[in-house]
Each structure stands twice: as structure tokens, then as C-alpha cells.
Amino acid sequence: MIDRGQVLHVARLARLRLSDEEVDRMTEELSGILSHVDRIGQMDLEGVEPTAHVVALENVLRADEPRPSLPREKALEPAPEPVDGTFRVPSPQAAEA
Amino acid sequence: MAGSAPELEAVIGLEIHVQLSTRTKMFCGCELSFGDEPNVHTCPVCLAHPGVLPVPNEQAIRYALQIGLALDCEIAPRSIFHRKNYFYPDSPKAYQISQYDIPICGPGRLGDVRIHRAHLEEDAAKLVHVGESGRIHGSGASLVDFNRGGTPLVEIVTEPDLRGAAEAAEWARLLRETVRQLGVSDVNMEEGSLRVDANVSVRPAGSEELGTKTELKNMNSFRFLQRGIEAELARQREVIAAGGRISQETLHFDPRTGDLTPLRSKEEAHDYRYFPEPDLVPLAPTEEMLREAREALPELPAARAERYESELGLEAEPAALLAREPEVATYFEAVCEAAGAAAGDEARAVSPRMVANWVTGELTATLRQREAEEDFTDPTVPAPSLARVVALVAGKKISHGSGKQVLAALVEQGGDPDEIVEREGLAQMAADDGELEGIVAAAVEANPDAAEKVREGNQKAIGAIVGHVMRETKGRADGGEVNRLIRAKLGL
Amino acid sequence: MSDLLQLSVAEAAARISARDLTAEEYFAAWQAAAESDELNAYLWSLTDADVYEVEQGPLGGVPVAVKDIFCTEGSPTTAGSRILEGYRPPYTATAVRLLDRAGARVLGKTNMDEFAMGSSNENSAYGPVLNPWDRGRVPGGSSGGSAAVVAGGLAPCAIGTDTGGSIRQPASLCGIVGLKPTYGAISRYGMIAFASSLDQCGPLTRDVTDAALMLAALQGRDPMDSTSVGIEGGIAAPSREDLSGLRFGVPVQLDGDAIDSGVREVFEATLKRIEELGGEIAEVSLPSSELGISAYYVLAPAEASSNLARYDGVRYGMRAEVDGDLTEMYEATRSAGFGPEVKRRIMLGTYALSSGYYDAYYGQAQKVRTRIAEDFIGAFSEVDFVVTPTSPSVAFGLGEKTDDPLAMYLNDFFTVPMSLAGIPAISIPAGLAEPEGGGTRLPVGFQVAAPAFAEQSLLEAAYALEQGIGFEREVAPLRPWNGGAA
């Protein structure tokens, strides 16, 4: 179904850190869910159009007119680490040995 | 030596990002900004707050259609947006709204290069790295400015039709000029409104298969683009000559050092998990939108150059030169028109080719000597005036050299070409004027050695006699005529 | 307990409009009631200190409990998650602004399953919600708080969201009315996204008339939501007297051992009631609906995995204190901020979209979805409505299904197909039944589904059926606003 290695890979893609115990549990639970979900593979759906959009709309557009932006204080208010009008985050570079 | 290695040809494709000059962002109503304080043009949508939704900018769609039509692309009757998922601080939703397998523009062409596709997407925010990065665990930070985040982009991807670095840079210039003339973007590489990445590979000449390609990013001028590609081609050739293999990677070119360094990828696994954007409905350009986009197109460089060559008889180089500068081209056409409307034999002798040579040659050279840059929409030398100068020369009323003099006077002080000719006494000596014959006779007599050599068959020796005549007439005689008269005098 | 609490929203609004009752008085009564929340249904509600300004409108003076998934500017909005603890949005959801414009006011924000993922409200970071009918049991989810406040006499009405049944199922388990409109009827702007192509806002109310009144105020095209269209013609108060001339289809596939016997009894009884009211019962076939849960548990988690990626500690919400680099910050924040069910679904969704698996999972599920929608269109060419039990069981015990995620997912069996097809469906209380294994009788919901944008006829039929069933008469003594124990 889904194995530990795949679980770890998916967790990395999703930026989730799982403890060993969580990995084990997740592997079991996801396998169970996937075995149920796999039923959809049994249906012959050759030639069926996938539903990408539920409402049959097209060309819903917005005029190129400016709307007021947030005052900067308001934009930064919820920020965990506002610095000089910007959002500060740890550097993307991983630590090098 | 096992034998010489097969010759390797370069195979280059370009990926171009054009920032559109709309008033607002792609999916929200924040104004586009340039050099403003950080985070003054943001809203819940472009900050990706919980619960927000994107709504596409109508003008961006129109601009994308114009670009597609200018590149002769097939316009998709229906295209959709996709989410491209990856984590990075400059991507607040942790996905970029882009287009994946059903883009708004399909295959097209510009000049000799085929376009693979063009699509709409949103730009990332700006990330500034501060502090020490890398060495010390935990130190080093980045500051995010979301002003730029959400700016509309059109991404243009070419087929790998380019075969050299210079060719690639030249084509990139053509693309830039084409898009610039549409008025949909500033297309300024230094400012970032035009970004060009190159996909570079090599293969044995004559082979149909593609070699492994590398991607070159971050070249912010056409010169650096060319040098970067040159450097990468050299590197690849070296690797292959040494028996190695090219690995697919993304490289950064440093123009100062000439070094190529691999870039860290944003998303390790490059698994973008594309799926159709459920918050946006499909685009289906209407007949009216297409018609309006078509009507908004000016005559673009490639088409104009083609017209100049085929209809006006210009040679390729001046045609391309003029076509790339719309204001100069318009002036050029005005001069042709003025010449065509003027009366007199001399006017009828004017050809567009001559006008092109005067505009791109003498006029440009003369203007260049002045401090200020010429504004061809308000020209120093009005079109009818230049047309008159060209006509006077074409009709042999004045010599080419005199023409230059008149032009210089026009540029300097303005005035009327005929009056200047009169005032400076530049009228060309008529060929059937006895005066010229007299001067020719005197010149032949004054140069007996040269005359002898010419009679013996040394054509070049005639130059001394011609020069004598020219000096005597102060350049007012037509060189061809003088030649003919001398030869007649010598009995040849 | 004030008599004012006995008024339905429609009744109260009418009396306020006729100046028979002041908005302030009515609102104050509810404010007080909300303070006595012992069900953990409210995450916060207005206190005496909060001033209420009187507004006119079709809902003038009406307090509404709002699921904490709707952004309300300046006041806490958590989506039931730790990762948004303390977050105050800089803007208000369109649905809430529309209620505002109609004269209503937010009474409080209700507890919910974290990011709307759940069928029992046991997945909230702020503790489970208790079912007013039996505090040892769940109210359903994910709009458990919204259902509990209405059923528990803590609010006259509420709004929630429904992605796979999250309005209808808790309404069923709490003995109230819950409506999921057509996808696109109500704007999603400001509604924290779980599964973008499935999420819909809807009312939870005591009766069908109140649901109609709220839908009328909520529906409409919103320029901030490209997928919104509204309901053409608007919504009027229903008045149908019987069900003559109407055909009701029972899907043969939506059946099975999983339905509690008590639920089945009430369902059958309701079918008989429909016939008594002049309606016709027929069998319809929805062959693909059996795969509804499977398709749903690919599509919804897939979209969720993308929608929840923005919770990264950069611009708002929780950020974990770490000494490491960006990736470590992301991982630590998200791992500490999300609960186990959310993590499970993010994992499932990421997997379904990942390279090599997209076609088999996401791609295939989208095709199943097309088939399910086609099945309904086919059914609606034969009948006017499709009917099912809303939930396979009555309210189950707290902790009873938390060990088996799949068992929990199967609660959505009857509600998921309508979500996938995007069609409107309503759950109305149809009777009481003993849980499997015995005990006090608990509410059973009856689901009626209609073609896209047929809300008016759906409400008319539901109204007539509601009157015919007479559930409210039967349970009146049990209702908290009548002084009952529930």
C-alpha cells in the first residue's frame, strides 16, 4: 500500500515532521484509507472528462482598476517577526557543516 | 589519438518572463509598484491570508493575447490555470497560480525561432537575504517584501532553434523590441521586467537527438546572456571532450568572473504536484477580445522589415535597422512620401533605398555629433527637407559631398536646402557646361604622366586627374561625369 | 430562560419589523443565553460589554452564530486550529458582511473540527463540542459548534460550511435544519478554505423557513469570488402545503448494513409520510455514488494539502521557535500547529497529487466525480428530488470512532455525493430513534437533494414535509428554549 519510505517522502514534500511513532501510525492509517480509496481504480473511466470546475463559468475577470491596499502596519500586524516593514524569516540556506 | 571528436553543435532555447505593465496585480487590485517602501502594496489576497480568493486581471489577459498574436501563436480557445505547489517565503500561498498543460498561447514564431508556448502566471515576492548565511547554524535571515508578489507575468518558451550565443542574444533583442512596441511591458532587463533564461545543450552536428540541457539563469543584460551561453557551451564541450557526461542542472553565470555555479533548487524534489486551480474558471477568449487584441497590434519589427525588403526594395540590414526603431522608421517613410509628392525629375530619381541610406547613414552620423538625442517624432531636419537633399543628389544637381554639406547646414541652422545650395555655391557643375570641359582639359594637360598611364591601360591612374578636377571644382562636379569626360578627352 | 428565545428567526424579525419587539431586547436575550454555554460550542461570544448597534433589514436585530471558519475582521478566527491561535483577520468574509447588511449581527464564533476536517467536532484544538441531546455524545461535524448552539438554545441560527456533509450531518445529529446550497450560490470569500471545489456556506436553523430567510440574505454573486454565481431570482419564504405532484427518488445504491436500524425505521416512516402528503416515491439509480467516499477522500485532502500550505509561520498565525533554517521552521510550525486528522489529510492529499500518482488518484477521482454528477442529472430526469437518510447513525459517543479514521469517514456516505455533484441538499429532522445498542432516543435527519440552483423548490418541498412530519410538535418539551433538558 504505502510504506515508511513513501510516508517520509510525502512528509517532506508537505513540510511536516513526524516522530517515528507518528510515521508508523501514519503508514498504517494511510494504508487503510488508501485500500478503500483504491476502489476508484476499479471503475473503467476511459474517455470520461475529469471535472476540473463544478460551475460552468468562463472568463470571470476583474477590471484593471486599483483597490486600496492595506496600510503597512495592518499588513504586518499579524506577522510573527516584523522587521523594518518586512516579514523576517530564517534563511532558506541549510546550515553547512 | 583515437580519432577526432565529432563536431558539436549548440542547441539553445530561451525561456522569457515578461512583467506586464498593467495598473494592478494579476489576481488582486493592489497597484504595481516600483521602488516603493516594502509592503505598501499588499492586501489579504496577495498576502495569502486564510479565506482569500484570486480574480484575474482583464487587462493582463488582453496583453497576453497581444503578445501571442505578435508571436503568431495559436490562441487556445479554452485555457485554464493550474497550481504549482512549492514552499518558499516569496510564495505566500505556497503555490504559484500558473498555466500548465493548457496555456493561453500555443505554438508560434518570431523571426527564425519557433515559439513553443506562452502562458500567464503571477510573479513571486522579493526576498532579501541578510546576515551571514550558511556557515553558522541558525544565523542568517531573509526579509520578504510582497510588493512585487502577484505582478502579472507572461512566460514565453521557445523551441531549441538557436544555434549560437550571439544568435540567441540577437533574437532576444528582437523579442524585446517586439514586446516593447506592443506597449504591454517595459521589458527592461536591468529592472527585471524582462528576464531571460537559457536552456543550453550540445550534440553532434547533424544529429536529431537532443543532448542533456542545463538551464542558465540570472543574466540581466543581452551581453551577459551571450557571454553566459558562450561560457556554458565551452564548458559542455570541454566535459564531453574529456569523456564526461552533462548532468541536468541549473546554473548561475557571474559576468565578473565568468564562473558558472550550480544553483540550489527551490523545491528539492521538483514535484510541483500541479492540479487545475479550483478557484478560477477557464479562459475562453471571445471573438471580440481577439479582434481588439489584433487591432491593438502596431506593425511589428519583423513584419515591417519584411515589408521594407519586399515592397520598398531595401536591403536586409538597413531594413532591420529601421524596423527596430519605429520612430525612425516613421520618419523614413515620411521622407519617402515627401520625395514621392515632390515635383521635378530629381524627385522622381529618389528611391527608398537611397532614402534609407541617407537616414541610417549620413543623417544619423551628423546627428550623433550633437549633444542631445534626436527625437524623430519632432525631427531636426523636417522630412520634406531631407527628401529635397536626397532628390538634389539623386538628380545630380549637387554632388554627394555637397549633399552632406547641405545636411550639416540644415542640422546646424535649419533653412531651405535650395537656398543653402545657392548661398554656398554648391550647385553641381553641369556636365554639358563648357566650364567643366575646360577644367577637365586643363587637368589632363597638367597630369601628362597619369594621362599616359591611363592610355596604356592603367585605370587607377585616372584618380590623380579626377582629384585635380575635384579640387578645381571644389567638389561640385559629379565624379562619374568627370571620369567620363577625362576618358573622352584621352580618346578612350 | 427568556420567552424571546422561543421565537424563530422569521418570527422575531417580523415582530422587530412591526415594532412589536425591539432589536436590543431580542439581542440581549441571546447574548445572555450564549454566556451559559456548557457545550463548548462557542470559542467566544459577545459579552455584556460589547455594544450592539441596531440595524434595519430582513434580519434586523437577529444574532447569528458564525462558525470560526469565517474571517471576522479584528476578532479571533482560528478554524478550530492551534496554528491560527490569536489570529485576527484584516478583513471580513463576504457571507458575514451580507448578514451584517441584512441587519444581523455576529453573536459569537463557534467551535469546529480543525480546518473543517471531521464528522464529530472531536478534531478541534479547543476541545470537543457536546451534543445538547446527550452530552456524552458528539454533535457531528465539522460544523458541530454551529449545530450545537442552535439545538442547545445558545443562538437562534447559525452559519456553517459543508464540504462533504459538514452542515447536514451535524444538523441531523442535533435535530435541526441544515442546508448546503448549490456550489456557487454563496460567496466563499473569507471562508477559510478546506477543499475549494467542494466548500459551501450554509445556514443551520430551527426550521426550513428560517433557513430560507438566511439563504436569501447570503446568496449572490461576489466579485471577490470568481466561482460564485448566486441564485437567479433570489429566495422567497416557502409556503407549499403538500407534496402532490412531486416525485422523490430513493437511490438503490445508497443502502446497506451500515445504517442503524433506528435510522432506517425513521427513514421508511418519512417515505410513508411523503406519500400521505401526496408525493410519489420511486427508485433511482446512482451507480457511481458508491464510490463517493473514495473519490471524496482523494479530492478533498488533495485540495486541502494545497490550501493549508500557506500556514507556514511567515505572515500570520503561529510560528514555532526554532534555532534552525527555514525548512526547520516550516516543519516545526506545521507539526506543532496541526492536529492529527489535519496531518493525515495533508499527507493523503500530497500523496494523491504527487508525481506518479496523480493519474491514478486525483485524475481518476475527478472522473468519478463527473460520473456522479451525471448520475444525478439522470435521476433528476425521472424525479424531482433524491432522498436519503442524512447520516447512517444517530449521534455516537465521544471517543467512539476516533481510533478508526476510515470508520469516521463513512459517516459522510450519504452526504458526499451531493457535494461532489455540487447540487443543493437539506437535512430536516424527521424523528427520534434509539442508537444501535439502546438508550435515549436521539434525532434522525432526512436528506432531500435537488438539481443545481433549484433551492426554491427544494425549500418548498422541505417546508411541506417538515409541516407534515410535525417533529417540532413532538420534541417541543425537550427543546432547551422551551425549558427542556436537551
JSON list of N, CA and C in Angstrom, two decimals, chain C residues 342-367:
[
{"chain": "C", "resi": 342, "resn": "VAL", "atom": "N", "xyz": [-5.76, 16.59, 10.57]},
{"chain": "C", "resi": 342, "resn": "VAL", "atom": "CA", "xyz": [-5.31, 17.51, 9.52]},
{"chain": "C", "resi": 342, "resn": "VAL", "atom": "C", "xyz": [-4.03, 16.98, 8.88]},
{"chain": "C", "resi": 343, "resn": "LYS", "atom": "N", "xyz": [-3.12, 16.52, 9.71]},
{"chain": "C", "resi": 343, "resn": "LYS", "atom": "CA", "xyz": [-1.87, 15.97, 9.17]},
{"chain": "C", "resi": 343, "resn": "LYS", "atom": "C", "xyz": [-2.17, 14.78, 8.26]},
{"chain": "C", "resi": 344, "resn": "ARG", "atom": "N", "xyz": [-3.08, 13.94, 8.72]},
{"chain": "C", "resi": 344, "resn": "ARG", "atom": "CA", "xyz": [-3.42, 12.75, 7.95]},
{"chain": "C", "resi": 344, "resn": "ARG", "atom": "C", "xyz": [-3.92, 13.15, 6.57]},
{"chain": "C", "resi": 345, "resn": "ARG", "atom": "N", "xyz": [-4.81, 14.13, 6.53]},
{"chain": "C", "resi": 345, "resn": "ARG", "atom": "CA", "xyz": [-5.38, 14.52, 5.25]},
{"chain": "C", "resi": 345, "resn": "ARG", "atom": "C", "xyz": [-4.38, 15.26, 4.37]},
{"chain": "C", "resi": 346, "resn": "ILE", "atom": "N", "xyz": [-3.52, 16.04, 4.98]},
{"chain": "C", "resi": 346, "resn": "ILE", "atom": "CA", "xyz": [-2.47, 16.69, 4.19]},
{"chain": "C", "resi": 346, "resn": "ILE", "atom": "C", "xyz": [-1.57, 15.63, 3.55]},
{"chain": "C", "resi": 347, "resn": "MET", "atom": "N", "xyz": [-1.25, 14.61, 4.32]},
{"chain": "C", "resi": 347, "resn": "MET", "atom": "CA", "xyz": [-0.41, 13.53, 3.80]},
{"chain": "C", "resi": 347, "resn": "MET", "atom": "C", "xyz": [-1.11, 12.80, 2.65]},
{"chain": "C", "resi": 348, "resn": "LEU", "atom": "N", "xyz": [-2.35, 12.47, 2.88]},
{"chain": "C", "resi": 348, "resn": "LEU", "atom": "CA", "xyz": [-3.14, 11.78, 1.87]},
{"chain": "C", "resi": 348, "resn": "LEU", "atom": "C", "xyz": [-3.23, 12.60, 0.59]},
{"chain": "C", "resi": 349, "resn": "GLY", "atom": "N", "xyz": [-3.52, 13.87, 0.77]},
{"chain": "C", "resi": 349, "resn": "GLY", "atom": "CA", "xyz": [-3.67, 14.75, -0.38]},
{"chain": "C", "resi": 349, "resn": "GLY", "atom": "C", "xyz": [-2.38, 14.98, -1.13]},
{"chain": "C", "resi": 350, "resn": "THR", "atom": "N", "xyz": [-1.30, 15.15, -0.39]},
{"chain": "C", "resi": 350, "resn": "THR", "atom": "CA", "xyz": [0.00, 15.36, -1.02]},
{"chain": "C", "resi": 350, "resn": "THR", "atom": "C", "xyz": [0.37, 14.12, -1.85]},
{"chain": "C", "resi": 351, "resn": "TYR", "atom": "N", "xyz": [0.11, 12.98, -1.26]},
{"chain": "C", "resi": 351, "resn": "TYR", "atom": "CA", "xyz": [0.40, 11.71, -1.94]},
{"chain": "C", "resi": 351, "resn": "TYR", "atom": "C", "xyz": [-0.41, 11.59, -3.23]},
{"chain": "C", "resi": 352, "resn": "ALA", "atom": "N", "xyz": [-1.70, 11.94, -3.14]},
{"chain": "C", "resi": 352, "resn": "ALA", "atom": "CA", "xyz": [-2.59, 11.80, -4.30]},
{"chain": "C", "resi": 352, "resn": "ALA", "atom": "C", "xyz": [-2.20, 12.72, -5.45]},
{"chain": "C", "resi": 353, "resn": "LEU", "atom": "N", "xyz": [-1.50, 13.80, -5.14]},
{"chain": "C", "resi": 353, "resn": "LEU", "atom": "CA", "xyz": [-1.09, 14.74, -6.19]},
{"chain": "C", "resi": 353, "resn": "LEU", "atom": "C", "xyz": [0.33, 14.52, -6.64]},
{"chain": "C", "resi": 354, "resn": "SER", "atom": "N", "xyz": [1.04, 13.67, -5.92]},
{"chain": "C", "resi": 354, "resn": "SER", "atom": "CA", "xyz": [2.48, 13.60, -6.18]},
{"chain": "C", "resi": 354, "resn": "SER", "atom": "C", "xyz": [2.79, 12.88, -7.48]},
{"chain": "C", "resi": 355, "resn": "SER", "atom": "N", "xyz": [4.00, 13.16, -7.93]},
{"chain": "C", "resi": 355, "resn": "SER", "atom": "CA", "xyz": [4.46, 12.65, -9.21]},
{"chain": "C", "resi": 355, "resn": "SER", "atom": "C", "xyz": [4.33, 11.14, -9.28]},
{"chain": "C", "resi": 356, "resn": "GLY", "atom": "N", "xyz": [3.66, 10.67, -10.29]},
{"chain": "C", "resi": 356, "resn": "GLY", "atom": "CA", "xyz": [3.48, 9.24, -10.46]},
{"chain": "C", "resi": 356, "resn": "GLY", "atom": "C", "xyz": [2.15, 8.73, -9.94]},
{"chain": "C", "resi": 357, "resn": "TYR", "atom": "N", "xyz": [1.52, 9.53, -9.09]},
{"chain": "C", "resi": 357, "resn": "TYR", "atom": "CA", "xyz": [0.26, 9.07, -8.50]},
{"chain": "C", "resi": 357, "resn": "TYR", "atom": "C", "xyz": [-0.93, 9.90, -8.95]},
{"chain": "C", "resi": 358, "resn": "TYR", "atom": "N", "xyz": [-0.66, 11.04, -9.57]},
{"chain": "C", "resi": 358, "resn": "TYR", "atom": "CA", "xyz": [-1.74, 11.96, -9.94]},
{"chain": "C", "resi": 358, "resn": "TYR", "atom": "C", "xyz": [-2.83, 11.28, -10.76]},
{"chain": "C", "resi": 359, "resn": "ASP", "atom": "N", "xyz": [-2.46, 10.58, -11.81]},
{"chain": "C", "resi": 359, "resn": "ASP", "atom": "CA", "xyz": [-3.46, 10.00, -12.70]},
{"chain": "C", "resi": 359, "resn": "ASP", "atom": "C", "xyz": [-4.33, 8.97, -11.98]},
{"chain": "C", "resi": 360, "resn": "ALA", "atom": "N", "xyz": [-3.68, 8.13, -11.21]},
{"chain": "C", "resi": 360, "resn": "ALA", "atom": "CA", "xyz": [-4.42, 7.05, -10.55]},
{"chain": "C", "resi": 360, "resn": "ALA", "atom": "C", "xyz": [-5.34, 7.58, -9.46]},
{"chain": "C", "resi": 361, "resn": "TYR", "atom": "N", "xyz": [-4.93, 8.65, -8.80]},
{"chain": "C", "resi": 361, "resn": "TYR", "atom": "CA", "xyz": [-5.72, 9.14, -7.69]},
{"chain": "C", "resi": 361, "resn": "TYR", "atom": "C", "xyz": [-6.50, 10.39, -8.05]},
{"chain": "C", "resi": 362, "resn": "TYR", "atom": "N", "xyz": [-5.83, 11.54, -8.11]},
{"chain": "C", "resi": 362, "resn": "TYR", "atom": "CA", "xyz": [-6.56, 12.78, -8.35]},
{"chain": "C", "resi": 362, "resn": "TYR", "atom": "C", "xyz": [-7.29, 12.75, -9.69]},
{"chain": "C", "resi": 363, "resn": "GLY", "atom": "N", "xyz": [-6.57, 12.36, -10.72]},
{"chain": "C", "resi": 363, "resn": "GLY", "atom": "CA", "xyz": [-7.16, 12.32, -12.06]},
{"chain": "C", "resi": 363, "resn": "GLY", "atom": "C", "xyz": [-8.37, 11.39, -12.11]},
{"chain": "C", "resi": 364, "resn": "GLN", "atom": "N", "xyz": [-8.21, 10.21, -11.54]},
{"chain": "C", "resi": 364, "resn": "GLN", "atom": "CA", "xyz": [-9.28, 9.23, -11.53]},
{"chain": "C", "resi": 364, "resn": "GLN", "atom": "C", "xyz": [-10.47, 9.73, -10.71]},
{"chain": "C", "resi": 365, "resn": "ALA", "atom": "N", "xyz": [-10.19, 10.31, -9.56]},
{"chain": "C", "resi": 365, "resn": "ALA", "atom": "CA", "xyz": [-11.26, 10.81, -8.69]},
{"chain": "C", "resi": 365, "resn": "ALA", "atom": "C", "xyz": [-12.08, 11.90, -9.38]},
{"chain": "C", "resi": 366, "resn": "GLN", "atom": "N", "xyz": [-11.41, 12.73, -10.17]},
{"chain": "C", "resi": 366, "resn": "GLN", "atom": "CA", "xyz": [-12.14, 13.76, -10.90]},
{"chain": "C", "resi": 366, "resn": "GLN", "atom": "C", "xyz": [-13.08, 13.16, -11.94]},
{"chain": "C", "resi": 367, "resn": "LYS", "atom": "N", "xyz": [-12.71, 12.02, -12.44]},
{"chain": "C", "resi": 367, "resn": "LYS", "atom": "CA", "xyz": [-13.58, 11.34, -13.40]},
{"chain": "C", "resi": 367, "resn": "LYS", "atom": "C", "xyz": [-14.78, 10.69, -12.70]}
]
